[in-house]
Amino acid sequence: MARARQERAEITRQAILDGAAIAFDHFGFGAASLSDVVKHAGVTKGALYFHFQSKEALARTLMDEQFQVSEGVPAIEEPGLQTVIDLTHQMAHGLRSNVRIRASIRLVIEFGSFTNPDPTPYNTWIDNTAFSCLKPAQQRGDVLPSLDLYDLSTLLVGSFTGIQVTSHVRTGRGDLHARVIDLWNFLLPGIVPADRLPRFDPAGSPECRAGLGLAAAPDSVAVPVG
């Protein structure tokens, strides 16, 4: 009996998160109401308050949804630069196909801007994901030894954030994968030794593209400038 109740409670909790994601993705944190959440979730306000004490508690929980994209990184035997490239495409795919990830990123941008900004999600991507993949890449000689990896990680996270926002405004993120390929085509020649550039695909590894249902870009291999 107890197990059945726990399972029902978890189903309800997930429904609430789905409803909140739809509301926050559509309206943003400020304009979305708890009435919008329960409407999309198909639950009562009593059920909502049983699981979440406030709208901010809901938002904070959803903001962690973005990190599901990187949850498999610790299990990768040799993470590196291609891992980071693939993660940007996986995040791009999530933004186009997963309302929880879209809501999570919208909330991160809203919570990270102007009034009482919260840098925690950005710092998590910089410190725990990008830097942790780029460090072994540099040790293997795939990233120029002169580069500060923390600065590079900060640049990558900031660049992707700006690219996805611009893509959202201009095309509803319809061109996001193409813009991510552009990012890497311009960036890789400046951070990778020239003789190692052919090792990396700005369009994502074959495994990544297959998993996301993406076709390889015909001109996706970065080349040295000059």
Tab-separated table of C-alpha atoms in Angstrom:
chain	number	residue	atom	x	y	z
A	1	MET	CA	0.000	0.000	0.000
A	2	ALA	CA	2.742	2.420	1.012
A	3	ARG	CA	4.622	1.745	-2.197
A	4	ALA	CA	1.505	2.349	-4.289
A	5	ARG	CA	0.946	5.675	-2.514
A	6	GLN	CA	4.539	6.673	-3.155
A	7	GLU	CA	4.196	5.815	-6.824
A	8	ARG	CA	0.990	7.859	-7.124
A	9	ALA	CA	2.636	10.761	-5.321
A	10	GLU	CA	5.591	10.670	-7.708
A	11	ILE	CA	3.262	10.564	-10.728
A	12	THR	CA	1.480	13.633	-9.347
A	13	ARG	CA	4.773	15.398	-8.680
A	14	GLN	CA	5.966	14.785	-12.228
A	15	ALA	CA	2.637	16.018	-13.612
A	16	ILE	CA	3.054	19.215	-11.599
A	17	LEU	CA	6.551	19.717	-12.975
A	18	ASP	CA	5.266	19.149	-16.516
A	19	GLY	CA	2.485	21.675	-15.956
A	20	ALA	CA	4.899	24.179	-14.442
A	21	ALA	CA	7.296	23.742	-17.348
A	22	ILE	CA	4.539	24.531	-19.848
A	23	ALA	CA	3.453	27.591	-17.864
A	24	PHE	CA	6.967	28.960	-17.299
A	25	ASP	CA	8.026	28.257	-20.879
A	26	HIS	CA	5.003	30.134	-22.192
A	27	PHE	CA	4.654	33.007	-19.724
A	28	GLY	CA	7.955	33.279	-17.863
A	29	PHE	CA	8.311	33.185	-14.097
A	30	GLY	CA	6.773	36.572	-13.358
A	31	ALA	CA	3.627	36.194	-15.457
A	32	ALA	CA	2.925	32.497	-14.836
A	33	SER	CA	0.500	31.802	-11.992
A	34	LEU	CA	-0.067	28.724	-9.883
A	35	SER	CA	-3.499	28.556	-11.491
A	36	ASP	CA	-1.735	28.170	-14.846
A	37	VAL	CA	0.393	25.391	-13.379
A	38	VAL	CA	-2.509	23.348	-11.986
A	39	LYS	CA	-4.472	23.859	-15.207
A	40	HIS	CA	-1.691	22.368	-17.314
A	41	ALA	CA	-0.848	19.718	-14.709
A	42	GLY	CA	-4.418	18.522	-14.237
A	43	VAL	CA	-4.116	18.540	-10.440
A	44	THR	CA	-5.579	20.524	-7.545
A	45	LYS	CA	-3.828	23.363	-5.771
A	46	GLY	CA	-3.839	21.206	-2.676
A	47	ALA	CA	-1.803	18.581	-4.506
A	48	LEU	CA	0.564	21.248	-5.764
A	49	TYR	CA	1.174	22.668	-2.278
A	50	PHE	CA	1.707	19.150	-0.912
A	51	HIS	CA	4.761	18.821	-3.171
A	52	PHE	CA	5.921	22.437	-3.584
A	53	GLN	CA	5.544	25.251	-1.089
A	54	SER	CA	5.736	28.091	-3.593
A	55	LYS	CA	6.088	29.093	-7.221
A	56	GLU	CA	9.778	29.772	-6.591
A	57	ALA	CA	10.265	26.258	-5.206
A	58	LEU	CA	8.763	24.898	-8.420
A	59	ALA	CA	11.054	27.104	-10.493
A	60	ARG	CA	14.157	26.095	-8.550
A	61	THR	CA	13.352	22.423	-9.073
A	62	LEU	CA	12.807	22.931	-12.795
A	63	MET	CA	16.048	24.869	-13.170
A	64	ASP	CA	17.921	21.669	-12.391
A	65	GLU	CA	16.281	19.919	-15.357
A	66	GLN	CA	18.902	21.358	-17.714
A	67	PHE	CA	21.567	19.243	-16.052
A	68	GLN	CA	19.978	16.018	-17.248
A	69	VAL	CA	21.800	16.768	-20.505
A	70	SER	CA	25.168	16.343	-18.781
A	71	GLU	CA	24.296	13.625	-16.274
A	72	GLY	CA	26.096	10.964	-18.336
A	73	VAL	CA	29.422	12.831	-18.467
A	74	PRO	CA	30.894	11.302	-15.263
A	75	ALA	CA	30.492	7.838	-16.789
A	76	ILE	CA	32.499	8.739	-19.910
A	77	GLU	CA	35.901	7.062	-19.708
A	78	GLU	CA	37.822	9.798	-21.501
A	79	PRO	CA	35.801	13.034	-21.675
A	80	GLY	CA	37.286	15.763	-23.797
A	81	LEU	CA	36.673	18.506	-26.290
A	82	GLN	CA	34.332	16.424	-28.481
A	83	THR	CA	32.316	15.720	-25.325
A	84	VAL	CA	31.751	19.458	-24.903
A	85	ILE	CA	30.838	19.847	-28.584
A	86	ASP	CA	28.333	17.009	-28.289
A	87	LEU	CA	26.859	18.519	-25.110
A	88	THR	CA	26.117	21.777	-26.902
A	89	HIS	CA	24.210	19.877	-29.571
A	90	GLN	CA	22.420	17.785	-26.950
A	91	MET	CA	21.371	20.967	-25.163
A	92	ALA	CA	20.268	22.483	-28.469
A	93	HIS	CA	18.165	19.380	-29.127
A	94	GLY	CA	16.685	19.555	-25.638
A	95	LEU	CA	15.740	23.192	-26.108
A	96	ARG	CA	13.903	22.288	-29.304
A	97	SER	CA	12.168	19.139	-28.063
A	98	ASN	CA	11.840	19.150	-24.262
A	99	VAL	CA	9.583	21.698	-22.567
A	100	ARG	CA	11.227	21.111	-19.190
A	101	ILE	CA	14.638	22.036	-20.553
A	102	ARG	CA	13.185	25.075	-22.347
A	103	ALA	CA	11.510	26.207	-19.130
A	104	SER	CA	14.669	25.516	-17.154
A	105	ILE	CA	16.812	27.665	-19.426
A	106	ARG	CA	14.233	30.465	-19.532
A	107	LEU	CA	14.130	30.469	-15.738
A	108	VAL	CA	17.931	30.465	-15.501
A	109	ILE	CA	18.094	33.519	-17.763
A	110	GLU	CA	15.345	35.288	-15.813
A	111	PHE	CA	16.833	34.431	-12.418
A	112	GLY	CA	20.324	35.281	-13.644
A	113	SER	CA	19.529	38.770	-14.916
A	114	PHE	CA	19.268	42.193	-13.361
A	115	THR	CA	17.427	41.892	-9.999
A	116	ASN	CA	19.111	39.594	-7.464
A	117	PRO	CA	20.908	37.529	-10.135
A	118	ASP	CA	21.764	33.916	-9.334
A	119	PRO	CA	24.943	32.708	-11.104
A	120	THR	CA	24.736	29.149	-9.723
A	121	PRO	CA	23.540	27.345	-12.895
A	122	TYR	CA	26.136	29.111	-15.044
A	123	ASN	CA	28.883	28.289	-12.552
A	124	THR	CA	27.792	24.649	-12.518
A	125	TRP	CA	28.127	24.386	-16.292
A	126	ILE	CA	31.467	26.212	-16.227
A	127	ASP	CA	33.065	24.399	-13.288
A	128	ASN	CA	31.491	20.948	-13.255
A	129	THR	CA	31.014	20.270	-16.956
A	130	ALA	CA	33.025	22.379	-19.393
A	131	PHE	CA	36.168	22.678	-17.279
A	132	SER	CA	36.096	19.027	-16.218
A	133	CYS	CA	36.031	17.940	-19.885
A	134	LEU	CA	38.537	20.485	-21.180
A	135	LYS	CA	41.181	19.745	-18.549
A	136	PRO	CA	41.901	16.176	-19.740
A	137	ALA	CA	41.631	17.427	-23.331
A	138	GLN	CA	44.417	19.918	-22.693
A	139	GLN	CA	46.483	17.271	-20.931
A	140	ARG	CA	46.188	15.079	-24.056
A	141	GLY	CA	47.318	17.936	-26.291
A	142	ASP	CA	43.900	18.581	-27.862
A	143	VAL	CA	43.678	22.119	-26.457
A	144	LEU	CA	46.493	24.641	-26.738
A	145	PRO	CA	48.593	24.628	-23.543
A	146	SER	CA	48.659	28.430	-23.395
A	147	LEU	CA	44.896	28.708	-22.867
A	148	ASP	CA	43.315	29.314	-19.477
A	149	LEU	CA	40.676	26.591	-19.276
A	150	TYR	CA	38.454	28.448	-16.833
A	151	ASP	CA	38.321	31.456	-19.152
A	152	LEU	CA	37.616	29.165	-22.105
A	153	SER	CA	34.846	27.374	-20.203
A	154	THR	CA	33.290	30.718	-19.264
A	155	LEU	CA	33.434	31.832	-22.909
A	156	LEU	CA	31.771	28.630	-24.101
A	157	VAL	CA	28.880	28.822	-21.641
A	158	GLY	CA	28.323	32.502	-22.353
A	159	SER	CA	28.538	32.010	-26.100
A	160	PHE	CA	26.037	29.155	-26.128
A	161	THR	CA	23.649	31.157	-23.954
A	162	GLY	CA	23.743	34.083	-26.349
A	163	ILE	CA	23.435	31.893	-29.423
A	164	GLN	CA	20.386	30.030	-28.161
A	165	VAL	CA	18.635	33.250	-27.130
A	166	THR	CA	19.312	34.830	-30.519
A	167	SER	CA	18.156	31.688	-32.312
A	168	HIS	CA	14.987	31.593	-30.212
A	169	VAL	CA	14.140	35.204	-31.045
A	170	ARG	CA	14.980	34.968	-34.737
A	171	THR	CA	13.822	31.478	-35.752
A	172	GLY	CA	12.150	29.835	-32.763
A	173	ARG	CA	15.421	27.873	-32.420
A	174	GLY	CA	14.881	26.323	-35.847
A	175	ASP	CA	18.470	27.138	-36.812
A	176	LEU	CA	20.053	26.412	-33.433
A	177	HIS	CA	22.104	23.381	-34.485
A	178	ALA	CA	23.456	25.312	-37.473
A	179	ARG	CA	24.429	28.215	-35.229
A	180	VAL	CA	26.166	25.825	-32.806
A	181	ILE	CA	28.147	24.414	-35.740
A	182	ASP	CA	29.116	27.994	-36.635
A	183	LEU	CA	30.292	28.562	-33.060
A	184	TRP	CA	32.637	25.586	-33.182
A	185	ASN	CA	33.834	26.263	-36.734
A	186	PHE	CA	34.986	29.707	-35.650
A	187	LEU	CA	36.254	28.654	-32.241
A	188	LEU	CA	38.117	25.385	-32.814
A	189	PRO	CA	40.962	26.778	-34.968
A	190	GLY	CA	41.813	29.153	-32.133
A	191	ILE	CA	41.924	26.580	-29.349
A	192	VAL	CA	43.105	23.331	-30.996
A	193	PRO	CA	46.576	22.650	-32.456
A	194	ALA	CA	46.271	22.632	-36.267
A	195	ASP	CA	47.373	19.016	-36.644
A	196	ARG	CA	44.618	17.855	-34.290
A	197	LEU	CA	41.683	19.743	-35.813
A	198	PRO	CA	40.529	16.769	-37.946
A	199	ARG	CA	39.814	14.844	-34.735
A	200	PHE	CA	36.851	17.068	-33.890
A	201	ASP	CA	33.512	17.486	-35.635
A	202	PRO	CA	31.688	20.784	-35.006
A	203	ALA	CA	28.438	19.063	-36.027
A	204	GLY	CA	28.784	16.508	-33.228
A	205	SER	CA	30.239	13.015	-33.110
A	206	PRO	CA	28.571	10.300	-35.220
A	207	GLU	CA	27.168	8.779	-32.017
A	208	CYS	CA	25.756	12.115	-30.911
A	209	ARG	CA	24.160	12.841	-34.293
A	210	ALA	CA	22.668	9.360	-34.463
A	211	GLY	CA	21.237	9.661	-30.979
A	212	LEU	CA	19.659	13.026	-31.758
A	213	GLY	CA	18.567	12.153	-35.290
A	214	LEU	CA	20.810	14.815	-36.835
A	215	ALA	CA	22.449	14.704	-40.234
A	216	ALA	CA	26.104	15.667	-40.539
A	217	ALA	CA	26.757	19.084	-42.012
A	218	PRO	CA	28.692	18.626	-45.271
A	219	ASP	CA	31.229	21.348	-44.413
A	220	SER	CA	31.363	20.856	-40.659
A	221	VAL	CA	35.101	20.265	-40.266
A	222	ALA	CA	36.902	23.310	-38.855
A	223	VAL	CA	40.014	24.462	-40.693
A	224	PRO	CA	42.889	26.669	-39.542
A	225	VAL	CA	42.615	30.348	-40.317
A	226	GLY	CA	45.380	31.957	-42.368
